XYZ file of C-alpha atoms in Angstrom:
757
model
C 40.123 29.329 132.426
C 43.172 27.943 130.598
C 44.456 26.675 133.847
C 41.246 24.913 134.355
C 41.511 23.392 130.935
C 45.058 22.422 131.539
C 44.057 20.670 134.771
C 41.400 18.513 133.144
C 42.278 14.818 132.756
C 43.289 13.778 129.349
C 42.712 10.362 128.013
C 40.443 8.610 125.581
C 37.955 10.086 123.162
C 35.597 10.907 125.897
C 37.967 13.174 127.470
C 38.681 14.838 124.129
C 34.975 15.502 123.622
C 34.733 17.009 127.023
C 37.668 19.301 126.293
C 36.197 20.523 123.005
C 32.998 21.262 124.719
C 34.618 23.354 127.333
C 36.511 25.360 124.703
C 33.276 26.061 122.900
C 31.636 27.256 126.058
C 34.527 29.561 126.886
C 34.480 31.034 123.381
C 30.800 31.771 123.627
C 31.327 33.447 126.997
C 34.106 35.641 125.603
C 31.923 36.712 122.683
C 29.085 37.527 124.991
C 31.291 39.567 127.234
C 32.717 41.402 124.201
C 29.263 42.486 123.163
C 28.622 43.930 126.589
C 31.984 45.686 127.270
C 33.066 48.995 125.567
C 35.577 48.721 122.747
C 38.195 50.771 124.641
C 38.222 48.192 127.438
C 39.380 45.654 124.922
C 42.293 47.866 123.599
C 40.319 49.898 120.909
C 40.247 53.865 120.894
C 37.499 56.362 120.052
C 37.546 59.380 117.675
C 40.080 62.227 118.123
C 39.874 65.857 116.878
C 43.323 67.261 115.949
C 42.547 70.423 113.958
C 39.761 72.803 112.914
C 39.732 75.002 109.844
C 38.671 77.709 110.310
C 38.938 77.930 114.089
C 36.142 80.475 114.428
C 33.047 81.976 112.927
C 30.172 84.376 113.529
C 27.795 83.806 116.492
C 24.912 83.250 114.040
C 26.609 80.062 112.912
C 26.670 78.777 109.349
C 30.441 78.453 109.107
C 31.650 75.416 107.125
C 34.338 73.839 109.318
C 36.730 71.072 108.248
C 37.447 68.834 111.234
C 40.695 66.829 110.971
C 41.492 63.929 113.278
C 41.267 60.135 113.478
C 38.732 57.270 113.650
C 35.764 59.271 112.349
C 34.173 56.319 110.555
C 30.567 55.791 111.625
C 30.308 59.199 113.328
C 26.885 59.663 114.762
C 27.134 63.230 116.072
C 29.186 66.425 115.869
C 28.690 68.990 118.610
C 29.830 72.625 119.011
C 29.898 72.768 122.795
C 26.576 71.176 123.751
C 24.878 72.087 120.473
C 24.721 69.750 117.537
C 26.235 70.927 114.303
C 23.656 72.176 111.872
C 24.877 69.410 109.556
C 27.982 67.311 109.029
C 29.486 64.969 106.428
C 32.044 62.241 107.157
C 34.540 62.615 104.296
C 36.913 59.917 105.505
C 38.113 58.303 108.656
C 40.210 61.450 109.279
C 38.031 64.375 108.064
C 34.509 65.644 108.650
C 32.911 68.764 107.204
C 30.443 70.355 109.612
C 28.332 73.529 109.622
C 28.533 75.472 112.891
C 25.317 76.188 114.783
C 24.666 79.521 116.478
C 26.766 80.076 119.584
C 28.952 82.333 121.680
C 32.377 82.259 123.194
C 34.861 79.442 122.835
C 33.523 75.875 122.641
C 34.974 72.392 122.094
C 34.035 70.624 118.880
C 33.484 66.886 119.586
C 32.834 63.898 117.334
C 30.838 60.867 118.518
C 31.091 57.361 116.973
C 30.009 53.930 118.250
C 33.448 53.737 119.841
C 32.859 56.865 121.926
C 33.211 60.674 121.908
C 36.463 62.606 121.203
C 38.133 64.061 124.297
C 38.385 67.867 124.702
C 41.680 69.607 123.825
C 43.025 72.971 122.670
C 43.072 71.645 119.108
C 39.230 71.325 118.980
C 38.377 74.840 120.233
C 36.066 76.936 118.033
C 35.676 80.645 118.661
C 32.452 82.500 117.986
C 33.042 86.117 116.909
C 36.350 87.897 115.807
C 39.591 85.928 116.160
C 43.181 87.219 116.311
C 46.036 84.980 115.215
C 48.959 87.442 115.143
C 49.944 91.073 115.636
C 52.958 92.907 114.194
C 54.904 94.477 115.693
C 54.198 92.840 119.010
C 55.985 95.512 121.084
C 56.148 99.300 121.295
C 56.878 102.289 123.547
C 54.957 102.698 126.771
C 53.820 106.079 125.510
C 51.825 104.403 122.755
C 51.659 105.514 119.145
C 52.808 102.228 117.573
C 50.963 101.290 114.365
C 50.063 97.582 114.775
C 48.777 95.253 112.037
C 46.311 92.684 113.451
C 45.640 89.524 111.448
C 42.972 86.884 112.104
C 39.460 86.032 110.983
C 35.916 87.521 111.135
C 37.350 90.974 111.617
C 35.154 92.785 109.087
C 32.577 93.913 111.684
C 35.103 94.944 114.346
C 34.316 98.371 115.796
C 37.009 98.604 118.478
C 40.394 97.205 119.430
C 41.624 97.069 123.005
C 45.187 96.833 124.296
C 44.471 95.269 127.646
C 41.641 97.429 128.949
C 42.568 100.553 126.946
C 41.096 101.369 123.567
C 43.436 101.728 120.598
C 44.009 105.357 119.568
C 42.681 104.590 116.094
C 41.292 101.520 114.294
C 41.121 100.806 110.570
C 39.520 97.600 109.261
C 41.493 96.671 106.160
C 39.694 93.366 105.442
C 37.980 90.489 107.174
C 41.450 89.183 108.078
C 43.384 92.415 108.804
C 43.042 95.503 111.017
C 45.474 98.395 111.569
C 45.356 99.916 115.056
C 47.502 102.464 116.927
C 48.515 101.452 120.444
C 47.491 103.639 123.403
C 49.708 104.277 126.430
C 50.331 101.198 128.528
C 52.661 99.049 130.574
C 53.678 95.412 130.711
C 52.343 92.720 128.357
C 48.639 92.829 127.412
C 46.213 90.925 125.164
C 44.967 92.730 122.090
C 41.234 92.042 121.575
C 39.000 92.837 118.636
C 35.418 93.842 119.475
C 32.396 93.715 117.160
C 28.736 94.316 118.069
C 28.182 90.660 119.015
C 31.455 89.461 120.557
C 35.078 90.051 121.435
C 38.041 87.954 120.334
C 39.250 85.415 122.839
C 42.751 85.771 124.278
C 45.469 83.750 122.565
C 49.265 83.587 122.650
C 49.345 85.333 119.274
C 47.522 88.472 120.424
C 49.953 89.625 123.108
C 51.584 93.091 122.890
C 54.476 94.170 125.147
C 54.963 97.771 126.252
C 58.654 98.777 126.407
C 59.198 101.379 129.137
C 60.945 104.667 128.301
C 64.453 105.154 129.706
C 64.940 107.211 132.843
C 67.952 109.284 133.866
C 68.588 109.141 137.598
C 72.032 110.724 137.707
C 74.708 112.591 135.721
C 78.289 112.518 137.029
C 79.993 114.897 137.091
C 77.099 117.327 137.011
C 79.078 119.996 135.159
C 82.096 120.740 132.979
C 83.828 123.293 130.752
C 81.921 125.119 128.032
C 84.424 123.697 125.562
C 83.101 120.197 126.282
C 85.217 117.075 126.516
C 84.231 116.107 130.069
C 83.982 112.350 130.715
C 80.383 111.892 131.908
C 78.628 108.822 133.352
C 74.809 108.703 132.994
C 72.935 106.325 135.294
C 69.308 105.290 134.944
C 67.103 102.488 133.639
C 66.082 100.873 130.358
C 69.289 101.761 128.461
C 69.364 98.504 126.456
C 68.041 99.964 123.197
C 69.344 103.547 123.321
C 69.413 105.351 119.975
C 70.395 108.891 121.016
C 71.666 111.021 123.899
C 71.208 114.796 123.985
C 72.723 117.575 126.076
C 69.909 120.073 125.678
C 69.398 120.121 121.892
C 72.878 118.813 121.064
C 73.265 115.176 120.062
C 76.409 113.424 121.298
C 78.151 110.093 120.737
C 77.849 107.558 123.568
C 78.680 104.077 124.814
C 76.032 101.866 126.478
C 77.912 100.024 129.200
C 74.922 98.257 130.719
C 71.152 98.451 131.199
C 71.759 101.262 133.716
C 74.975 103.013 132.582
C 76.016 105.185 129.606
C 79.392 106.925 129.266
C 80.340 109.756 126.899
C 82.259 113.028 126.426
C 80.211 116.179 126.865
C 79.789 118.391 123.781
C 80.441 122.157 123.872
C 77.637 124.133 125.486
C 76.527 127.029 127.672
C 74.468 127.177 130.865
C 72.462 124.344 132.438
C 70.916 121.704 130.168
C 68.909 118.496 130.593
C 70.601 115.264 129.560
C 68.012 113.068 127.846
C 68.235 109.494 126.608
C 66.151 108.214 123.692
C 65.565 104.481 123.294
C 63.014 102.163 121.681
C 60.653 102.870 124.547
C 60.791 106.655 124.092
C 62.727 109.597 125.553
C 63.483 110.076 129.229
C 61.504 112.770 131.037
C 63.512 115.765 132.249
C 64.192 116.241 135.946
C 66.675 117.826 138.324
C 68.586 114.542 138.319
C 69.523 114.826 134.629
C 70.917 118.364 134.618
C 74.458 119.220 133.455
C 75.858 122.697 134.042
C 78.378 124.266 131.655
C 80.795 126.378 133.620
C 82.744 129.277 132.025
C 86.527 128.949 132.330
C 88.203 130.797 135.176
C 90.592 133.697 134.546
C 93.460 134.999 136.656
C 94.042 138.736 136.323
C 96.424 139.350 139.242
C 98.379 137.688 142.058
C 99.472 139.429 145.232
C 102.245 139.341 146.244
C 103.989 138.668 142.914
C 107.137 137.202 144.504
C 107.962 134.763 147.243
C 110.609 132.477 148.681
C 111.645 129.363 146.750
C 110.877 127.466 149.969
C 107.197 128.235 149.432
C 104.761 129.180 152.185
C 103.695 132.584 150.851
C 100.001 133.409 151.266
C 98.956 134.602 147.801
C 95.651 136.262 146.900
C 94.545 135.360 143.379
C 92.113 137.718 141.650
C 90.098 136.882 138.554
C 86.691 135.714 137.354
C 84.619 132.511 137.617
C 86.729 131.262 140.503
C 83.841 129.724 142.461
C 84.066 125.953 142.776
C 87.851 125.995 142.317
C 89.298 122.528 142.798
C 93.009 123.284 142.360
C 95.563 126.075 142.107
C 98.978 125.517 140.517
C 102.183 127.529 140.638
C 103.715 126.319 137.408
C 103.240 122.555 137.698
C 103.249 122.428 141.509
C 99.988 122.368 143.488
C 99.293 125.132 145.978
C 98.107 124.218 149.477
C 95.417 125.595 151.803
C 93.107 126.671 149.003
C 90.272 128.978 150.151
C 87.641 130.337 147.750
C 86.727 133.778 149.062
C 84.315 134.647 146.236
C 83.751 134.238 142.534
C 86.590 136.741 142.045
C 89.076 135.858 144.772
C 91.022 132.853 146.053
C 93.693 132.618 148.747
C 96.337 129.872 148.421
C 99.751 129.081 149.881
C 102.623 128.868 147.356
C 104.416 125.516 147.051
C 108.197 125.023 146.905
C 109.719 126.373 143.665
C 112.967 126.983 141.783
C 114.907 130.032 142.915
C 114.754 132.722 140.227
C 112.016 131.012 138.238
C 108.895 132.866 137.121
C 105.779 130.682 136.888
C 102.141 131.083 135.867
C 99.512 130.736 138.608
C 96.511 128.821 137.233
C 93.110 127.967 138.732
C 91.111 124.838 137.865
C 87.317 124.616 138.203
C 84.601 122.556 136.552
C 84.872 125.088 133.730
C 88.491 124.136 133.042
C 91.874 125.672 133.820
C 92.619 129.367 133.422
C 94.722 130.382 130.424
C 98.143 131.824 131.217
C 98.650 135.579 130.934
C 100.926 138.387 132.014
C 98.741 138.997 135.053
C 99.206 135.542 136.614
C 103.030 135.602 136.966
C 104.699 134.720 140.273
C 108.482 134.821 140.719
C 110.443 132.725 143.182
C 113.148 134.933 144.656
C 116.768 133.830 144.301
C 118.581 132.977 147.481
C 121.972 134.292 146.265
C 122.910 137.608 144.583
C 123.471 137.785 140.827
C 127.223 137.639 140.053
C 129.279 137.534 136.816
C 132.428 135.485 137.381
C 133.646 134.896 133.816
C 133.204 135.981 130.197
C 134.516 133.960 127.243
C 136.057 135.158 125.012
C 137.350 138.219 126.813
C 137.698 140.254 123.614
C 135.963 140.761 120.309
C 135.588 142.870 117.196
C 134.772 146.556 117.312
C 131.786 145.831 115.094
C 130.255 143.516 117.685
C 128.513 140.211 116.853
C 131.021 138.280 118.967
C 129.275 135.336 120.717
C 130.093 135.543 124.429
C 129.414 132.948 127.159
C 128.815 134.580 130.573
C 129.387 132.451 133.685
C 128.214 133.227 137.216
C 125.208 132.588 139.441
C 121.579 133.568 140.024
C 120.943 134.229 136.320
C 117.406 132.775 136.267
C 114.898 135.385 135.127
C 117.553 137.768 133.807
C 115.920 140.779 132.169
C 118.977 142.459 130.615
C 122.668 141.990 129.731
C 124.902 145.036 129.135
C 128.359 145.494 127.639
C 129.271 148.697 129.402
C 126.170 150.840 128.973
C 125.044 149.147 125.755
C 122.527 146.287 125.705
C 123.706 142.997 124.273
C 122.494 142.396 120.724
C 120.740 139.289 122.094
C 121.004 136.907 125.025
C 119.547 133.656 126.330
C 119.630 132.223 129.858
C 120.691 128.584 129.448
C 120.972 127.745 133.181
C 121.056 129.679 136.422
C 124.864 129.726 135.995
C 125.195 130.550 132.282
C 124.028 133.115 129.729
C 124.850 133.152 126.020
C 124.980 136.701 124.629
C 126.065 138.456 121.431
C 128.276 141.512 121.964
C 127.044 144.822 120.514
C 129.462 147.177 118.697
C 131.817 149.005 121.076
C 135.288 150.304 121.908
C 137.776 149.907 124.711
C 137.311 147.681 127.748
C 133.835 147.384 129.324
C 132.141 145.503 132.163
C 129.561 142.854 131.292
C 126.647 143.042 133.746
C 123.501 140.940 134.212
C 120.217 142.392 135.494
C 117.540 140.294 137.280
C 114.510 141.318 139.377
C 116.805 141.005 142.399
C 119.305 143.541 141.072
C 122.367 144.095 138.862
C 125.592 142.102 139.123
C 128.463 144.086 140.679
C 131.403 144.925 138.375
C 134.769 143.230 138.762
C 137.877 142.327 136.786
C 136.256 138.963 136.005
C 133.464 140.519 133.909
C 135.584 142.685 131.582
C 135.394 142.486 127.796
C 137.842 144.284 125.467
C 136.994 145.555 121.978
C 139.928 145.132 119.557
C 140.378 145.670 115.816
C 140.143 142.272 114.169
C 140.463 142.019 110.381
C 138.977 138.796 109.049
C 141.164 135.772 108.303
C 140.214 132.994 105.877
C 141.594 129.743 107.302
C 139.820 127.033 105.331
C 137.553 126.482 102.323
C 135.177 123.561 101.778
C 135.334 122.633 98.907
C 138.441 124.159 97.349
C 137.254 123.818 93.742
C 134.064 123.986 91.719
C 132.557 123.812 88.282
C 133.123 126.713 85.871
C 129.414 127.507 85.559
C 129.546 128.845 89.111
C 126.978 128.282 91.855
C 129.261 126.047 93.963
C 128.351 126.397 97.656
C 131.604 127.175 99.529
C 131.887 127.142 103.338
C 134.462 129.721 104.489
C 135.930 129.106 107.954
C 138.075 131.666 109.730
C 138.163 134.367 112.349
C 136.818 137.896 112.458
C 134.082 137.069 109.979
C 131.367 138.816 112.016
C 129.655 141.622 110.148
C 131.067 140.610 106.766
C 130.010 143.061 104.053
C 131.637 141.535 100.950
C 133.079 138.266 99.671
C 135.186 138.190 96.485
C 136.335 135.373 94.240
C 139.368 137.075 92.763
C 138.042 140.496 91.761
C 134.437 139.397 91.421
C 131.849 139.896 94.175
C 129.934 136.802 95.252
C 126.606 136.209 97.003
C 127.049 135.016 100.614
C 125.398 134.430 103.987
C 126.918 134.632 107.476
C 125.958 131.626 109.629
C 123.921 132.368 112.783
C 126.926 131.844 115.068
C 128.891 134.442 113.069
C 131.913 132.154 112.718
C 131.405 130.918 109.189
C 130.318 132.261 105.806
C 128.477 130.354 103.091
C 129.362 131.842 99.690
C 128.189 130.963 96.202
C 130.948 130.942 93.590
C 130.398 133.149 90.508
C 131.065 131.605 87.106
C 134.642 131.125 85.892
C 133.768 133.179 82.794
C 133.123 136.166 85.051
C 136.140 135.575 87.248
C 138.396 135.169 84.170
C 140.901 132.981 86.001
C 141.389 129.309 86.801
C 142.464 129.797 90.428
C 141.472 132.763 92.567
C 141.808 133.999 96.148
C 138.622 134.218 98.174
C 138.675 137.310 100.357
C 136.261 138.508 103.041
C 135.684 142.181 103.847
C 134.303 143.479 107.167
C 134.231 147.009 108.601
C 137.601 146.141 110.161
C 139.353 145.244 106.920
C 139.779 142.652 104.172
C 141.372 139.253 104.702
C 144.935 138.866 103.383
C 145.450 136.320 100.617
C 147.087 133.006 101.504
C 147.301 129.419 100.255
C 144.316 128.642 102.530
C 141.949 130.855 100.507
C 142.714 129.465 97.010
C 139.733 128.290 94.992
C 140.212 126.511 91.672
C 137.751 126.272 88.829
C 137.676 123.004 86.931
C 137.878 124.821 83.585
C 137.694 122.748 80.392
C 139.461 123.580 77.107
C 137.911 126.455 75.136
C 134.878 125.821 72.925
C 134.112 127.624 69.608
C 130.377 127.928 68.937
C 130.318 130.486 66.071
C 132.487 132.376 63.545
C 131.198 135.746 62.290
C 132.861 135.116 58.901
C 132.847 131.621 57.431
C 134.850 132.360 54.265
C 137.952 134.360 53.327
C 140.638 135.086 50.784
C 143.878 133.118 50.555
C 145.596 136.430 51.243
C 143.937 136.659 54.664
C 143.318 139.985 56.392
C 139.624 139.379 57.270
C 138.525 140.346 60.801
C 136.755 137.287 62.234
C 134.787 137.387 65.539
C 135.067 134.039 67.314
C 132.253 133.283 69.773
C 132.386 130.468 72.376
C 133.181 129.699 76.008
C 136.157 129.409 78.333
C 138.346 131.976 76.476
C 140.360 132.309 79.675
C 144.133 132.902 79.599
C 144.198 132.676 75.749
C 147.716 132.150 74.313
C 147.076 131.585 70.582
C 144.488 131.663 67.785
C 145.187 129.583 64.639
C 143.594 129.254 61.199
C 144.621 125.752 60.210
C 148.420 125.592 60.521
C 148.890 129.382 60.423
C 148.638 131.707 63.392
C 146.217 134.602 63.208
C 147.941 137.822 62.174
C 146.697 139.271 65.450
C 143.854 138.647 67.972
C 142.083 140.421 70.820
C 140.222 138.654 73.670
C 137.069 140.716 74.093
C 135.639 138.569 76.906
C 135.628 134.951 78.067
C 132.993 134.498 75.351
C 134.483 136.479 72.409
C 137.754 136.905 70.443
C 138.441 139.102 67.384
C 141.160 137.617 65.145
C 142.696 138.729 61.794
C 142.840 135.814 59.333
C 146.385 135.088 58.070
C 147.297 134.266 54.421
C 146.162 130.713 53.936
C 146.014 127.857 51.518
C 142.768 127.471 49.583
C 140.475 124.957 51.198
C 138.671 124.202 54.494
C 140.631 124.913 57.697
C 139.823 124.783 61.418
C 140.090 127.820 63.620
C 141.650 126.913 66.948
C 141.901 128.757 70.297
C 144.560 127.736 72.805
C 144.358 128.567 76.549
C 146.152 127.449 79.673
C 143.527 124.685 79.909
C 143.821 123.229 76.400
C 143.033 123.841 72.733
C 139.609 123.973 71.131
C 138.637 121.442 68.555
C 135.830 119.744 70.411
C 132.828 121.054 72.224
C 132.297 120.356 75.908
C 129.169 118.654 77.226
C 128.099 118.441 80.875
C 126.980 115.067 82.155
C 126.149 113.864 85.669
C 128.237 111.015 87.013
C 128.408 109.314 90.409
C 130.427 112.223 91.845
C 128.342 115.020 90.344
C 128.645 117.122 87.149
C 131.464 116.194 84.719
C 132.649 117.883 81.484
C 133.390 115.648 78.477
C 134.294 116.401 74.822
C 131.466 116.399 72.300
C 131.537 117.079 68.506
C 131.130 120.566 66.984
C 131.733 122.006 63.513
C 131.394 125.678 64.357
C 135.168 126.337 64.002
C 135.421 125.626 60.271
C 136.683 128.443 57.970
C 136.869 128.165 54.185
C 139.710 129.830 52.183
C 138.294 130.569 48.748
C 140.186 130.316 45.375
C 139.632 133.534 43.364
C 136.827 133.276 40.798
C 135.483 135.743 38.197
C 131.725 135.934 37.808
C 131.368 139.111 35.712
C 133.167 141.649 33.429
C 131.785 145.140 32.767
C 132.177 146.347 30.125
C 132.989 143.168 28.286
C 134.713 144.915 25.337
C 137.028 147.778 24.515
C 139.556 149.113 21.982
C 142.612 147.094 21.180
C 144.685 150.128 22.123
C 143.763 149.381 25.749
C 142.874 151.864 28.487
C 139.339 150.578 29.134
C 138.393 150.680 32.859
C 136.822 147.285 33.596
C 134.939 146.305 36.807
C 135.625 142.638 37.622
C 133.311 140.889 40.101
C 133.877 137.482 41.744
C 135.195 135.951 44.974
C 138.507 135.398 46.730
C 140.169 138.647 45.669
C 142.888 140.051 47.896
C 142.195 143.694 48.746
C 144.641 146.357 47.497
C 146.439 147.474 44.303
C 149.098 144.795 44.300
C 147.567 141.879 46.294
C 145.746 140.459 43.281
C 147.174 140.311 39.706
C 144.934 140.349 36.623
C 145.897 139.448 33.006
C 144.028 139.640 29.724
C 145.058 136.302 28.236
C 148.779 136.529 29.004
C 149.050 140.322 29.040
C 148.970 141.905 32.536
C 146.384 144.596 33.216
C 147.664 148.171 33.026
C 146.525 148.728 36.688
C 144.556 146.997 39.483
C 142.525 148.342 42.432
C 140.642 145.713 44.557
C 138.288 147.446 46.962
C 136.912 144.190 48.443
C 137.246 140.443 48.130
C 134.448 140.522 45.536
C 135.133 143.666 43.438
C 138.224 144.939 41.574
C 138.668 147.716 38.959
C 141.334 147.004 36.338
C 142.545 148.904 33.209
C 142.757 146.812 30.038
C 146.201 146.665 28.368
C 146.956 147.074 24.644
C 146.112 143.827 22.882
C 145.461 142.454 19.455
C 141.856 142.413 18.272
C 139.955 139.394 19.481
C 138.235 137.824 22.540
C 140.400 136.711 25.461
C 139.923 135.306 29.013
C 140.585 137.599 31.998
C 142.562 135.730 34.714
C 143.128 136.620 38.431
C 145.886 135.466 40.791
C 146.291 136.271 44.525
C 149.873 137.506 44.846
C 150.320 137.348 48.667
C 148.866 133.891 49.335
C 150.866 131.658 51.689
C 151.051 129.132 48.880
C 150.941 130.345 45.250
C 147.562 129.983 43.639
C 146.667 129.030 40.110
C 144.972 131.533 37.903
C 141.216 131.502 37.827
C 139.700 128.929 35.566
C 138.326 130.036 32.223
C 134.554 130.619 32.231
C 132.156 132.370 29.832
C 131.813 135.132 32.430
C 135.477 136.221 32.181
C 135.541 136.996 28.405
C 136.696 140.428 27.169
C 136.707 141.448 23.471
C 139.343 143.806 22.020
C 138.002 145.693 19.023
């Protein structure tokens, strides 16, 4: 048409009029055609249903359904299948509310407008009767029994639920939108349908339930093992993906799922034949001959015949025992036997392998039940190819008391059963190689042959096997260490010869605790304390039944003795005249040479023990003095403390005041009687301190007149006779006559007054 217009001549008003006329005609034609053609042919679209809510209802109809979609304006009809809706209301261009008519099954809901009718689709389907939207869970064992919750609509009247074609075991209607049903047995994937008296739910994607098959066991390898368990077992079968347990009979066991068809594990302990079952999500495997596992009792070997054979092997040996059926191996020691024949459950014949000459081995049998335990009845000895011979003994002599370690050289010693020194068995022996035995000689005398006994015989005697018993007093050759602390307890290693059978060890004259080392060549002794030994350096001697070791420079042991220490004096005070017996207590009073009270030596002293001295106090100056003890190791005056330095315990000086002794000036504290005649002759008891004992050691005077007589019975009491004196009261005075330094008379006090009448 436009081409036609374009081809028309143009020019002048006439032509323009003609053109306008043509345009008008064309426009009218287009409008006419538009009225005749459908809107879709001109690019317009009709209504479309996208969603229904709800998607179902009862067959009797009456359900209010909201229809969602597009281009609903001017709707002239709403149909449920081929039946018009009971009523409908166009809410907007995208929603219509319609009331369902009576119907059955699944129908398409369509909307008609002047532009056409909506096309059918899954979105417009309406279901008459019960409707299922989801089930949970949606899978369960093939054996059934799964409780399934079914959700949907119009479920209130449901009387049955089917899983595929099978009825649910039980059905419980919880509400119009929920049912609980128990699945029956089944296989594969099925639709779950709800059935009421008028209809059944239509199949949907949401109603599908999958049956998971139970596992099956098709093989167990190996099919048996020891009763103790521990056999590596492979279980083959199907449906092992979701395994939760594996049982050997009633016993649960740990496992590894290797694949859909393979499980590996270690068998548990058990007895007899049991079924191996596998439990998974789909249930437990059914028992069958294919799943059986047999527990086999362990074999035992009670005897072998013959019990000996050549080291080259090849001996036909009959093995007797129990549970020998199914034997898979026989071993002689660690070597495998050949030509194994199982005669019965109690007998096997096998050929011995090559072995070590002289060696005795255990014969063991292995079956599915395990390997036989070794016992005295399974022993087999490989005969030695050469005779037993003793070619050398070292040393060739030893103590009469025995205990000498002896190395025996020769051949064919393997399996030795006895070693003799003459006719006496060795105290002990050990075969170290086929050419050497280490033995300990028993007590004996003279010269004897050393012989070795094996199952093949006894070694012949010769000059090479002789051993001579000789007296051998012990000798101390070395000490480690050579000194120790005075408290004792130092561990001293004594090296020497002839120490076997030691009965005593002495440090000087004091017995010490000791132990003889297992090889009999050394002694470990524990030093007693220096206070007990009473010396700074002592000889360590060892005594055996054959004598006592002689002393020598090699056996000297020195105590690291500190200077003496005074810890207590029995008498803390004394008279200037001395004469008191004082017990001095302390430590390290060893080799004492002097005891001093200040600058004066004790009149005499006696060392009672390393802890005690009794000394007689000398005449001394009044005042405080120190008592000192001198030994070969120093003079007291300080205590000794033990501290631990980098090299062990050390002794260092530390303060002490225990050695102080006080020399008292004489004092008078009482006079009785305190009066008497001026003619004198009154016997007066004078009490006080610091008196020298005796009749002349202390002098008394009444004022300046000496007493007629004096008798001091102690340092605190004297009896004096008053002299003739003029009437009046005077002071009684006392003076110690034999003091090292002259003393002043006692000071005047009210207590010393005497009245002459």
